[in-house]
C-alpha positions as a printed NumPy array, in Angstrom:
array([[-19.396, -12.097,  45.923],
       [-19.672,  -9.165,  48.545],
       [-19.208,  -5.631,  48.085],
       [-16.56 ,  -4.289,  50.731],
       [-18.417,  -0.826,  51.716],
       [-17.708,   1.905,  49.453],
       [-14.172,   0.955,  48.667],
       [-14.84 ,  -0.275,  45.17 ],
       [-13.474,  -3.651,  45.979],
       [-15.397,  -6.98 ,  46.157],
       [-14.528, -10.102,  48.166],
       [-15.432, -13.907,  47.621],
       [-14.224, -16.673,  49.817],
       [-13.826, -20.097,  48.894],
       [-12.396, -23.271,  50.258],
       [ -9.171, -24.219,  48.279],
       [ -6.69 , -27.3  ,  48.137],
       [ -3.045, -26.851,  48.295],
       [ -1.259, -26.663,  44.786],
       [ -1.362, -24.082,  41.806],
       [ -4.557, -22.313,  41.106],
       [ -4.957, -19.895,  37.904],
       [ -7.643, -17.227,  37.415],
       [ -8.499, -14.238,  35.353],
       [-11.377, -11.711,  35.657],
       [-14.021, -11.886,  33.222],
       [-15.681,  -8.314,  32.145],
       [-18.943,  -7.723,  30.81 ],
       [-19.005, -11.295,  29.524],
       [-16.402, -10.76 ,  26.88 ],
       [-13.106,  -9.437,  27.839],
       [-10.773, -11.281,  30.159],
       [ -7.925,  -9.866,  32.159],
       [ -5.308, -11.083,  34.7  ],
       [ -5.232,  -9.649,  38.018],
       [ -3.252,  -6.6  ,  37.967],
       [ -2.039,  -7.036,  41.435],
       [ -0.277, -10.14 ,  40.936],
       [  3.025, -10.547,  39.007],
       [  2.898, -14.408,  38.745],
       [  1.361, -15.396,  35.305],
       [  1.056, -17.972,  32.872],
       [ -0.622, -18.29 ,  29.463],
       [ -3.709, -20.792,  28.915],
       [ -4.388, -22.904,  26.3  ],
       [ -6.181, -19.954,  24.415],
       [ -3.307, -17.544,  24.605],
       [ -4.87 , -15.571,  27.528],
       [ -2.926, -14.623,  30.663],
       [ -4.196, -16.06 ,  33.954],
       [ -2.821, -15.378,  37.468],
       [ -1.166, -17.853,  39.628],
       [ -2.135, -18.38 ,  43.096],
       [ -0.466, -20.982,  45.617],
       [ -2.235, -21.154,  48.959],
       [  0.005, -21.586,  52.07 ],
       [ -2.022, -24.152,  53.765]])
């Protein structure tokens, strides 16, 4: 990851294929949270919320 100036934001660029991708943030190695900026979410097999991202390729 790369910090974006003093904005408090970080950036990560990854190659992805088309289709549905799910992710969440892990804080301090013990707390999982969904991205608060994305409304599309689904629960995983453990009951935690994950964000859904579908890239337009």
